[in-house]
Short mmCIF file of C-alpha atoms (C1' of nucleotides) in Angstrom, two decimals:
data_model
loop_
_atom_site.label_atom_id
_atom_site.label_comp_id
_atom_site.label_asym_id
_atom_site.label_seq_id
_atom_site.Cartn_x
_atom_site.Cartn_y
_atom_site.Cartn_z
CA UNK A 7 11.06 -28.49 3.22
CA UNK A 8 13.90 -28.97 6.16
CA UNK A 9 13.47 -25.99 8.61
CA UNK A 10 10.70 -23.40 9.00
CA UNK A 11 12.50 -20.55 7.65
CA UNK A 12 12.71 -21.93 4.61
CA UNK A 13 9.11 -22.91 4.37
CA UNK A 14 8.24 -19.38 5.29
CA UNK A 15 10.37 -18.20 2.46
CA UNK A 16 8.93 -20.49 -0.05
CA UNK A 17 5.50 -20.04 0.94
CA UNK A 18 6.02 -16.13 0.56
CA UNK A 19 7.77 -16.62 -2.77
CA UNK A 20 4.45 -18.12 -3.89
CA UNK A 21 2.02 -15.93 -2.27
CA UNK A 22 3.98 -12.78 -3.34
CA UNK A 23 3.67 -14.09 -6.81
CA UNK A 24 0.45 -14.72 -6.75
CA UNK A 25 -1.26 -12.13 -5.43
CA UNK A 26 1.54 -9.44 -4.79
CA UNK A 27 3.49 -8.25 -1.85
CA UNK A 28 1.10 -5.72 -0.74
CA UNK A 29 -2.32 -7.66 -0.97
CA UNK A 30 -0.56 -10.69 1.00
CA UNK A 31 -0.97 -10.70 4.62
CA UNK A 32 1.65 -11.67 7.28
CA UNK A 33 -1.46 -13.91 8.61
CA UNK A 34 -1.53 -15.44 4.78
CA UNK A 35 2.05 -16.47 5.17
CA UNK A 36 1.70 -17.84 8.70
CA UNK A 37 -1.19 -19.86 7.65
CA UNK A 38 0.31 -21.28 4.37
CA UNK A 39 3.16 -22.27 6.47
CA UNK A 40 1.34 -23.90 9.12
CA UNK A 41 2.43 -21.52 12.01
CA UNK A 42 0.61 -18.53 13.94
CA UNK A 43 1.51 -15.11 12.65
CA UNK A 44 3.58 -14.45 15.45
CA UNK A 45 5.88 -17.06 14.96
CA UNK A 46 7.23 -15.64 11.87
CA UNK A 47 8.78 -13.06 13.41
CA UNK A 48 10.83 -15.44 15.17
CA UNK A 49 12.53 -16.24 11.78
CA UNK A 50 12.25 -12.36 10.31
CA UNK A 51 12.28 -9.34 11.67
CA UNK A 52 9.51 -7.99 9.78
CA UNK A 53 7.48 -8.63 6.56
CA UNK A 54 9.92 -6.25 4.60
CA UNK A 55 13.14 -8.22 5.67
CA UNK A 56 11.25 -11.38 4.31
CA UNK A 57 10.87 -9.71 1.19
CA UNK A 58 14.30 -8.48 1.13
CA UNK A 59 15.58 -11.46 1.67
CA UNK A 60 13.91 -13.04 -1.29
CA UNK A 61 15.25 -10.29 -3.64
CA UNK A 62 18.46 -10.33 -2.39
CA UNK A 63 19.16 -14.37 -2.93
CA UNK A 64 17.64 -14.12 -6.46
CA UNK A 65 19.77 -11.68 -7.45
CA UNK A 66 22.93 -13.10 -6.10
CA UNK A 67 21.91 -16.33 -7.59
CA UNK A 68 21.18 -14.87 -10.83
CA UNK A 69 24.57 -12.98 -11.06
CA UNK A 70 26.58 -16.26 -10.32
CA UNK A 71 24.73 -18.39 -12.72
CA UNK A 72 25.42 -15.81 -15.66
CA UNK A 73 29.05 -15.05 -14.69
CA UNK A 74 29.45 -18.96 -14.35
CA UNK A 75 28.08 -19.68 -17.75
CA UNK A 76 29.76 -17.12 -19.64
CA UNK A 77 33.57 -17.69 -17.71
CA UNK A 78 35.95 -18.80 -20.15
CA UNK A 79 34.24 -17.63 -23.45
CA UNK A 80 36.26 -15.46 -25.62
CA UNK A 81 34.24 -15.04 -28.91
CA UNK A 82 31.98 -12.03 -28.30
CA UNK A 83 28.76 -13.12 -30.10
CA UNK A 84 29.30 -16.59 -28.62
CA UNK A 85 29.26 -14.54 -25.14
CA UNK A 86 26.20 -12.89 -25.90
CA UNK A 87 24.13 -15.90 -27.20
CA UNK A 88 25.57 -17.51 -23.95
CA UNK A 89 24.23 -14.80 -21.67
CA UNK A 90 21.08 -15.05 -23.47
CA UNK A 91 20.65 -18.42 -22.81
CA UNK A 92 21.74 -18.16 -19.07
CA UNK A 93 19.35 -15.31 -18.59
CA UNK A 94 15.88 -16.81 -19.77
CA UNK A 95 16.72 -20.16 -18.33
CA UNK A 96 17.20 -18.81 -14.92
CA UNK A 97 14.03 -16.41 -15.05
CA UNK A 98 11.92 -19.47 -16.70
CA UNK A 99 13.25 -21.98 -13.90
CA UNK A 100 12.99 -19.96 -11.10
CA UNK A 101 10.10 -17.93 -12.74
CA UNK A 102 8.35 -16.61 -9.26
CA UNK A 103 11.24 -15.18 -7.59
CA UNK A 104 12.33 -13.58 -10.60
CA UNK A 105 8.78 -12.02 -11.46
CA UNK A 106 8.78 -10.65 -7.65
CA UNK A 107 12.24 -9.60 -8.11
CA UNK A 108 11.02 -6.90 -11.02
CA UNK A 109 7.72 -6.01 -9.51
CA UNK A 110 8.11 -5.74 -5.82
CA UNK A 111 11.08 -3.43 -5.44
CA UNK A 112 8.64 -0.60 -4.11
CA UNK A 113 8.10 -2.79 -1.20
CA UNK A 114 11.55 -2.09 0.15
CA UNK A 115 12.88 0.36 2.34
CA UNK A 116 15.15 2.77 1.05
CA UNK A 117 18.20 1.26 2.15
CA UNK A 118 17.03 -2.29 0.69
CA UNK A 119 16.17 -0.79 -2.44
CA UNK A 120 19.43 0.74 -2.94
CA UNK A 121 21.42 -2.47 -2.23
CA UNK A 122 19.06 -4.49 -4.69
CA UNK A 123 19.19 -1.76 -7.45
CA UNK A 124 22.97 -2.13 -7.17
CA UNK A 125 22.92 -5.56 -7.66
CA UNK A 126 20.76 -5.41 -10.71
CA UNK A 127 22.81 -2.41 -12.05
CA UNK A 128 25.98 -4.95 -11.89
CA UNK A 129 24.13 -7.60 -13.58
CA UNK A 130 23.28 -5.27 -16.70
CA UNK A 131 26.56 -3.88 -16.83
CA UNK A 132 27.51 -7.50 -17.65
CA UNK A 133 25.27 -7.78 -20.61
CA UNK A 134 26.22 -3.81 -21.77
CA UNK A 135 29.89 -4.58 -21.85
CA UNK A 136 29.42 -7.57 -23.99
CA UNK A 137 27.24 -5.35 -26.38
CA UNK A 138 29.97 -2.52 -26.17
CA UNK A 139 32.82 -5.11 -27.27
CA UNK A 140 30.50 -6.52 -29.96
CA UNK A 141 30.20 -3.05 -31.32
CA UNK A 142 33.59 -1.99 -31.18
CA UNK A 143 34.27 -5.37 -33.16
CA UNK A 144 32.01 -4.17 -35.85
CA UNK A 145 29.86 -7.48 -34.93
CA UNK A 146 26.84 -5.69 -33.21
CA UNK A 147 25.00 -2.48 -34.07
CA UNK A 148 26.46 0.68 -32.36
CA UNK A 149 23.27 2.21 -30.88
CA UNK A 150 23.06 3.09 -27.48
CA UNK A 151 24.41 0.48 -25.26
CA UNK A 152 22.03 0.81 -22.17
CA UNK A 153 18.73 0.79 -24.38
CA UNK A 154 19.97 -2.47 -26.01
CA UNK A 155 20.88 -4.08 -22.78
CA UNK A 156 17.05 -3.10 -21.11
CA UNK A 157 15.68 -4.41 -24.31
CA UNK A 158 17.48 -7.73 -24.15
CA UNK A 159 17.15 -8.12 -20.67
CA UNK A 160 13.38 -7.06 -20.13
CA UNK A 161 12.29 -9.02 -23.11
CA UNK A 162 13.97 -12.23 -21.34
CA UNK A 163 12.53 -11.48 -18.18
CA UNK A 164 9.22 -10.93 -19.48
CA UNK A 165 8.78 -14.39 -19.82
CA UNK A 166 8.73 -14.83 -16.32
CA UNK A 167 5.33 -13.34 -16.50
CA UNK A 168 3.78 -15.44 -18.96
CA UNK A 169 5.61 -18.78 -18.85
CA UNK A 170 3.68 -21.84 -17.79
CA UNK A 171 5.81 -24.96 -17.27
CA UNK A 172 3.11 -27.15 -18.20
CA UNK A 173 2.52 -24.91 -21.60
CA UNK A 174 2.91 -25.44 -25.26
CA UNK A 175 6.99 -24.59 -25.38
CA UNK A 176 9.56 -25.91 -23.32
CA UNK A 177 12.18 -23.73 -21.74
CA UNK A 178 14.84 -24.76 -24.45
CA UNK A 179 12.39 -23.60 -27.60
CA UNK A 180 11.71 -20.45 -25.79
CA UNK A 181 15.45 -19.74 -25.15
CA UNK A 182 16.31 -20.71 -28.74
CA UNK A 183 13.66 -18.40 -30.08
CA UNK A 184 14.84 -15.20 -27.96
CA UNK A 185 18.37 -16.19 -28.86
CA UNK A 186 18.17 -16.22 -32.55
CA UNK A 187 15.90 -12.51 -32.41
CA UNK A 188 18.35 -11.05 -30.23
CA UNK A 189 21.38 -12.09 -32.19
CA UNK A 190 19.47 -11.01 -35.42
CA UNK A 191 18.63 -7.71 -33.80
CA UNK A 192 22.02 -6.89 -32.60
CA UNK A 193 24.08 -7.98 -35.71
CA UNK A 194 24.20 -5.54 -38.59
CA UNK A 195 21.64 -7.02 -40.80
CA UNK A 196 22.32 -4.61 -43.98
CA UNK A 197 25.08 -6.69 -45.73
CA UNK A 198 22.77 -9.18 -47.24
CA UNK A 199 19.99 -6.45 -48.24
CA UNK A 200 20.43 -7.14 -51.94
CA UNK A 201 18.67 -10.55 -51.43
CA UNK A 202 15.42 -9.09 -50.80
CA UNK B 27 -8.57 20.47 -14.64
CA UNK B 28 -12.08 21.07 -15.47
CA UNK B 29 -14.30 18.52 -13.34
CA UNK B 30 -13.19 17.02 -9.98
CA UNK B 31 -13.70 13.26 -11.76
CA UNK B 32 -11.25 13.88 -14.12
CA UNK B 33 -8.95 15.58 -11.44
CA UNK B 34 -9.39 12.19 -9.14
CA UNK B 35 -8.39 10.14 -12.42
CA UNK B 36 -5.19 11.91 -12.99
CA UNK B 37 -3.95 12.39 -9.41
CA UNK B 38 -4.59 8.36 -9.06
CA UNK B 39 -2.71 7.88 -12.46
CA UNK B 40 -0.02 9.86 -10.57
CA UNK B 41 -0.17 7.74 -7.32
CA UNK B 42 -0.50 4.55 -8.83
CA UNK B 43 2.32 4.93 -10.90
CA UNK B 44 4.68 6.30 -8.23
CA UNK B 45 3.29 4.42 -5.15
CA UNK B 46 1.11 1.19 -6.80
CA UNK B 47 -2.24 0.43 -6.51
CA UNK B 48 -2.51 -1.48 -3.04
CA UNK B 49 -0.08 0.90 -1.33
CA UNK B 50 -2.18 3.90 -2.43
CA UNK B 51 -4.94 4.74 -0.12
CA UNK B 52 -8.31 6.57 -0.78
CA UNK B 53 -7.12 9.17 1.67
CA UNK B 54 -4.06 9.61 -0.61
CA UNK B 55 -6.09 10.03 -3.41
CA UNK B 56 -8.15 12.70 -1.83
CA UNK B 57 -5.83 14.52 -0.45
CA UNK B 58 -3.92 14.90 -3.77
CA UNK B 59 -7.47 15.86 -5.11
CA UNK B 60 -8.09 18.68 -2.41
CA UNK B 61 -11.04 16.95 -1.35
CA UNK B 62 -12.24 14.32 1.77
CA UNK B 63 -12.00 10.89 0.79
CA UNK B 64 -15.66 10.24 1.20
CA UNK B 65 -16.41 12.70 -1.42
CA UNK B 66 -14.35 10.41 -3.86
CA UNK B 67 -17.42 7.97 -3.38
CA UNK B 68 -19.49 10.63 -5.15
CA UNK B 69 -17.46 10.27 -8.56
CA UNK B 70 -16.67 6.85 -8.15
CA UNK B 71 -18.46 3.85 -6.46
CA UNK B 72 -14.95 2.04 -4.98
CA UNK B 73 -11.58 2.38 -5.41
CA UNK B 74 -11.23 -0.72 -7.56
CA UNK B 75 -13.90 0.80 -10.06
CA UNK B 76 -11.36 4.06 -10.21
CA UNK B 77 -8.40 1.60 -11.22
CA UNK B 78 -10.76 -0.08 -13.76
CA UNK B 79 -11.62 3.01 -15.13
CA UNK B 80 -7.80 3.96 -16.06
CA UNK B 81 -7.15 0.48 -17.42
CA UNK B 82 -10.08 0.53 -19.59
CA UNK B 83 -9.42 4.18 -21.18
CA UNK B 84 -6.05 3.44 -21.68
CA UNK B 85 -6.62 0.04 -23.53
CA UNK B 86 -9.39 1.57 -25.38
CA UNK B 87 -7.01 4.57 -26.32
CA UNK B 88 -3.87 2.20 -27.29
CA UNK B 89 -5.85 0.18 -29.22
CA UNK B 90 -7.58 3.12 -31.37
CA UNK B 91 -4.06 4.70 -31.78
CA UNK B 92 -2.51 1.69 -33.28
CA UNK B 93 -5.36 0.84 -35.72
CA UNK B 94 -5.41 4.24 -36.60
CA UNK B 95 -1.79 4.73 -37.33
CA UNK B 96 -1.48 1.41 -39.60
CA UNK B 97 -4.59 1.54 -41.58
CA UNK B 98 -4.08 2.14 -44.99
CA UNK B 99 -0.49 0.30 -45.01
CA UNK B 100 -0.21 -2.53 -47.44
CA UNK B 101 3.62 -3.72 -46.80
CA UNK B 102 4.06 -5.98 -44.31
CA UNK B 103 7.52 -5.01 -42.80
CA UNK B 104 6.54 -1.05 -43.32
CA UNK B 105 3.08 -2.25 -41.05
CA UNK B 106 5.56 -3.37 -38.66
CA UNK B 107 7.56 -0.57 -38.58
CA UNK B 108 4.94 1.81 -38.08
CA UNK B 109 3.17 -0.49 -35.55
CA UNK B 110 6.53 -0.44 -33.37
CA UNK B 111 6.71 3.34 -33.66
CA UNK B 112 3.00 3.42 -32.44
CA UNK B 113 3.51 1.19 -29.33
CA UNK B 114 6.60 2.89 -28.51
CA UNK B 115 5.22 6.48 -28.84
CA UNK B 116 2.06 5.83 -27.00
CA UNK B 117 3.47 4.08 -23.84
CA UNK B 118 6.33 6.81 -23.49
CA UNK B 119 3.94 9.24 -24.11
CA UNK B 120 1.41 8.16 -21.65
CA UNK B 121 3.98 6.17 -19.78
CA UNK B 122 2.26 6.22 -16.27
CA UNK B 123 -1.05 5.04 -17.13
CA UNK B 124 0.64 2.17 -19.15
CA UNK B 125 2.53 1.32 -16.49
CA UNK B 126 -0.39 0.70 -14.55
CA UNK B 127 -1.95 -1.02 -17.24
CA UNK B 128 0.63 -3.73 -16.98
CA UNK B 129 1.51 -4.09 -13.33
CA UNK B 130 -1.90 -3.82 -11.56
CA UNK B 131 -4.17 -6.05 -13.08
CA UNK B 132 -4.26 -7.87 -9.78
CA UNK B 133 -6.09 -5.16 -8.33
CA UNK B 134 -9.35 -5.85 -10.51
CA UNK B 135 -12.21 -7.80 -9.74
CA UNK B 136 -12.43 -11.10 -11.70
CA UNK B 137 -15.02 -9.71 -14.03
CA UNK B 138 -12.98 -6.52 -14.59
CA UNK B 139 -9.80 -8.40 -15.20
CA UNK B 140 -11.37 -10.43 -17.94
CA UNK B 141 -12.45 -7.42 -19.55
CA UNK B 142 -9.00 -6.03 -19.67
CA UNK B 143 -7.29 -8.93 -20.53
CA UNK B 144 -9.84 -9.40 -23.64
CA UNK B 145 -8.82 -5.71 -24.77
CA UNK B 146 -5.23 -6.69 -24.26
CA UNK B 147 -5.52 -10.16 -26.26
CA UNK B 148 -6.88 -7.82 -29.03
CA UNK B 149 -4.26 -5.63 -29.06
CA UNK B 150 -1.55 -8.39 -29.17
CA UNK B 151 -3.53 -10.08 -32.48
CA UNK B 152 -2.74 -6.89 -34.60
CA UNK B 153 0.63 -7.50 -33.67
CA UNK B 154 0.25 -11.42 -34.17
CA UNK B 155 -1.06 -11.18 -37.68
CA UNK B 156 1.28 -8.88 -38.73
CA UNK B 157 4.29 -11.29 -37.96
CA UNK B 158 2.18 -14.29 -39.49
CA UNK B 159 1.76 -12.44 -42.80
CA UNK B 160 5.73 -11.95 -42.68
CA UNK B 161 6.35 -15.39 -42.36
CA UNK B 162 4.09 -16.34 -44.91
CA UNK B 163 5.56 -13.83 -47.28
CA UNK B 164 8.91 -15.17 -46.04
CA UNK B 165 9.80 -11.82 -44.86
CA UNK B 166 10.07 -12.42 -41.41
CA UNK B 167 11.09 -15.53 -39.76
CA UNK B 168 8.86 -18.48 -38.89
CA UNK B 169 9.26 -18.91 -35.14
CA UNK B 170 6.13 -18.95 -32.86
CA UNK B 171 4.25 -16.19 -33.13
CA UNK B 172 3.02 -15.44 -29.85
CA UNK B 173 6.34 -15.53 -28.35
CA UNK B 174 7.48 -13.29 -31.15
CA UNK B 175 4.69 -10.63 -30.00
CA UNK B 176 5.41 -11.04 -26.70
CA UNK B 177 8.82 -10.29 -27.01
CA UNK B 178 8.39 -7.32 -29.32
CA UNK B 179 5.35 -5.94 -27.27
CA UNK B 180 7.23 -6.17 -23.73
CA UNK B 181 10.26 -4.99 -25.11
CA UNK B 182 8.83 -1.51 -25.97
CA UNK B 183 6.42 -1.80 -23.27
CA UNK B 184 9.13 -1.91 -20.25
CA UNK B 185 10.29 1.59 -21.99
CA UNK B 186 7.44 3.03 -19.70
CA UNK B 187 9.33 1.72 -16.39
CA UNK B 188 12.05 3.36 -16.77
CA UNK B 189 11.99 6.21 -19.53
CA UNK B 190 12.49 9.87 -18.08
CA UNK B 191 11.14 12.46 -20.41
CA UNK B 192 13.88 14.76 -19.18
CA UNK B 193 16.58 12.08 -19.71
CA UNK B 194 19.31 11.48 -22.04
CA UNK B 195 17.71 10.26 -25.40
CA UNK B 196 14.26 11.46 -27.00
CA UNK B 197 10.91 9.46 -27.50
CA UNK B 198 12.18 9.51 -31.21
CA UNK B 199 15.83 8.14 -30.64
CA UNK B 200 14.46 5.53 -28.74
CA UNK B 201 11.57 4.65 -31.02
CA UNK B 202 14.23 4.35 -33.83
CA UNK B 203 16.61 2.22 -31.58
CA UNK B 204 13.63 -0.55 -31.08
CA UNK B 205 12.36 -0.28 -34.70
CA UNK B 206 15.80 -1.45 -36.10
CA UNK B 207 16.26 -3.96 -33.45
CA UNK B 208 12.63 -5.55 -33.85
CA UNK B 209 13.08 -5.54 -37.91
CA UNK B 210 16.48 -6.85 -37.58
CA UNK B 211 15.52 -9.67 -35.32
CA UNK B 212 12.32 -10.54 -37.25
CA UNK B 213 14.02 -10.77 -40.74
CA UNK B 214 15.74 -13.69 -41.81
CA UNK B 215 19.33 -12.86 -41.16
CA UNK B 216 21.30 -15.84 -40.85
CA UNK B 217 22.76 -16.81 -44.66
CA UNK B 218 25.72 -15.25 -43.55
CA UNK B 219 26.07 -16.34 -39.72
CA UNK B 220 26.71 -20.12 -40.21
CA UNK B 221 27.11 -20.78 -36.23
CA UNK B 222 23.76 -22.26 -34.87
"C1'" DA C 8 24.89 -39.03 35.29
"C1'" DT C 9 22.02 -36.05 36.19
"C1'" DA C 10 20.54 -31.78 38.15
"C1'" DA C 11 20.64 -26.60 36.55
"C1'" DT C 12 20.64 -23.41 33.00
"C1'" DT C 13 20.17 -21.49 28.76
"C1'" DT C 14 18.29 -21.78 23.88
"C1'" DT C 15 15.07 -22.59 20.00
"C1'" DA C 16 10.81 -22.49 18.21
"C1'" DC C 17 6.27 -21.82 19.17
"C1'" DC C 18 1.58 -19.63 21.02
"C1'" DG C 19 -2.68 -16.83 21.94
"C1'" DA C 20 -4.01 -12.25 22.88
"C1'" DC C 21 -3.73 -8.07 21.86
"C1'" DC C 22 -1.73 -3.26 20.56
"C1'" DG C 23 -2.59 1.53 18.15
"C1'" DG C 24 -3.41 2.55 13.67
"C1'" DT C 25 -5.35 2.28 8.71
"C1'" DC C 26 -7.77 0.42 5.46
"C1'" DG C 27 -12.54 1.13 2.22
"C1'" DT C 28 -16.65 2.45 2.87
"C1'" DT C 29 -21.38 4.35 4.30
"C1'" DA C 30 -25.00 7.53 6.58
"C1'" DG C 31 -26.48 11.90 6.85
"C1'" DA C 32 -25.79 16.87 7.27
"C1'" DT C 33 -24.30 20.77 4.67
"C1'" DT C 34 -22.90 23.66 1.17
"C1'" DT C 35 -22.90 24.84 -3.53
"C1'" DC C 36 -24.67 26.70 -7.65
"C1'" DA C 37 -28.08 26.78 -11.50
"C1'" DT D 3 -36.00 25.93 -4.81
"C1'" DG D 4 -33.87 21.73 -5.95
"C1'" DA D 5 -30.48 19.21 -7.62
"C1'" DA D 6 -25.13 18.48 -7.33
"C1'" DA D 7 -21.43 18.45 -4.81
"C1'" DT D 8 -19.31 18.01 -0.72
"C1'" DC D 9 -18.64 17.81 4.28
"C1'" DT D 10 -18.21 15.48 9.10
"C1'" DA D 11 -18.39 11.52 11.41
"C1'" DA D 12 -18.28 6.95 12.17
"C1'" DC D 13 -18.23 2.15 10.90
"C1'" DG D 14 -16.15 -3.05 11.42
"C1'" DA D 15 -12.37 -5.37 9.27
"C1'" DC D 16 -7.79 -5.97 9.14
"C1'" DC D 17 -3.03 -4.72 9.15
"C1'" DG D 18 1.81 -5.16 10.92
"C1'" DG D 19 4.01 -5.89 14.90
"C1'" DT D 20 4.26 -6.91 20.19
"C1'" DC D 21 3.75 -8.84 24.45
"C1'" DG D 22 4.30 -12.26 27.90
"C1'" DG D 23 4.36 -17.22 28.40
"C1'" DT D 24 5.78 -22.27 27.35
"C1'" DA D 25 7.12 -26.87 26.21
"C1'" DA D 26 10.96 -29.11 24.85
"C1'" DA D 27 15.56 -29.69 22.92
"C1'" DA D 28 20.07 -28.39 23.84
"C1'" DT D 29 23.90 -27.34 26.86
"C1'" DT D 30 26.60 -26.56 31.11
"C1'" DA D 31 27.73 -27.35 35.59
"C1'" DT D 32 28.28 -30.46 39.38
#
DNA sequence: ATAATTTTACCGACCGGTCGTTAGATTTCA
DNA sequence: TGAAATCTAACGACCGGTCGGTAAAATTAT
């Protein structure tokens, strides 16, 4: 926990996750960091900038993580499998930040809000492109691409709201279930219909 | 808008949806209702009781709606199709309340929190029972029932966070896409896939 | 090498304003 | 007339944020 600026961020992530952004006071953050609240303003110009800083780095990291994991894969189905795995893993590994990034956008100023939403949009587009390509190649269903992408993303993202690292299932197991469910859902499942 | 108690509730749903529970002040609610904020306390003992009242009626209604819609259906696949339709429709028709019910639980006292979570648990159980039965009958996959139920529910629920009644797609279309996606995802579709 | 200066990281005290809530007076209506 | 509904006025607590100041570390100048 090197420097104080990082510690404040770390403590804030914890508190915002537990109590929410609005229910967390600057005094709470200061207390958790072991400083006076005035000292927080030395490191961040405002409470809102602190929130923005958390959301920004989370969005940048998740996008970099996804891009890196699917780079080089050409097969569309394999791309989607990998993308889902990447999405689930990041959201469970960095659960708190991701939960905040999906629930505390209302705490942002309009300018910051726009920046984060734009980053999110770019992230979603990666999934939408894969779904689109899969549809064109006849591998995936041809339903509305945006709806499908929202479905896939929120499905995995929601894991961040109930997942407990010490719980019954590991990240691997959860990722495997989601991957299977989503690929099944995306595929045109009627070929084998005679087997019922 | 008959009596004031209902109007306050209606206005609060609107504001909690738009700005969030903590970011909405009692003054905001009073202003929207056309009364002084002290008058709100004649109808509700506290701001938190007002929130609880919203969440309670929403949960009671959604459960009644679901139970009613699947009663009498014996075929498991049809039960799931109907349950998904019911879930999606309720969440899009009463979008604001449902959004609040899924994002503002932190505003509750511990006692009220427990009551709402218990109601939610009962609702989830209905879906879990259907998945379980489908697994036993060999119709659905046999993966973890709870994970699958969370996946299905949050998928549909999330619609309440982006749906716009005036948007590109109707409730019917969205419900149809979700139904297809979920049933595909739940069915054992992997005979022809080969790649695991 | 050391004295002068600037920067870093923090503090306690305090600001104006808003919060949820209450007491008690007043109006509305059956 | 009496209860129901709403009002005005105020409460203490807390909010995010700012203030002037300070000890120590780092940098610069002599």
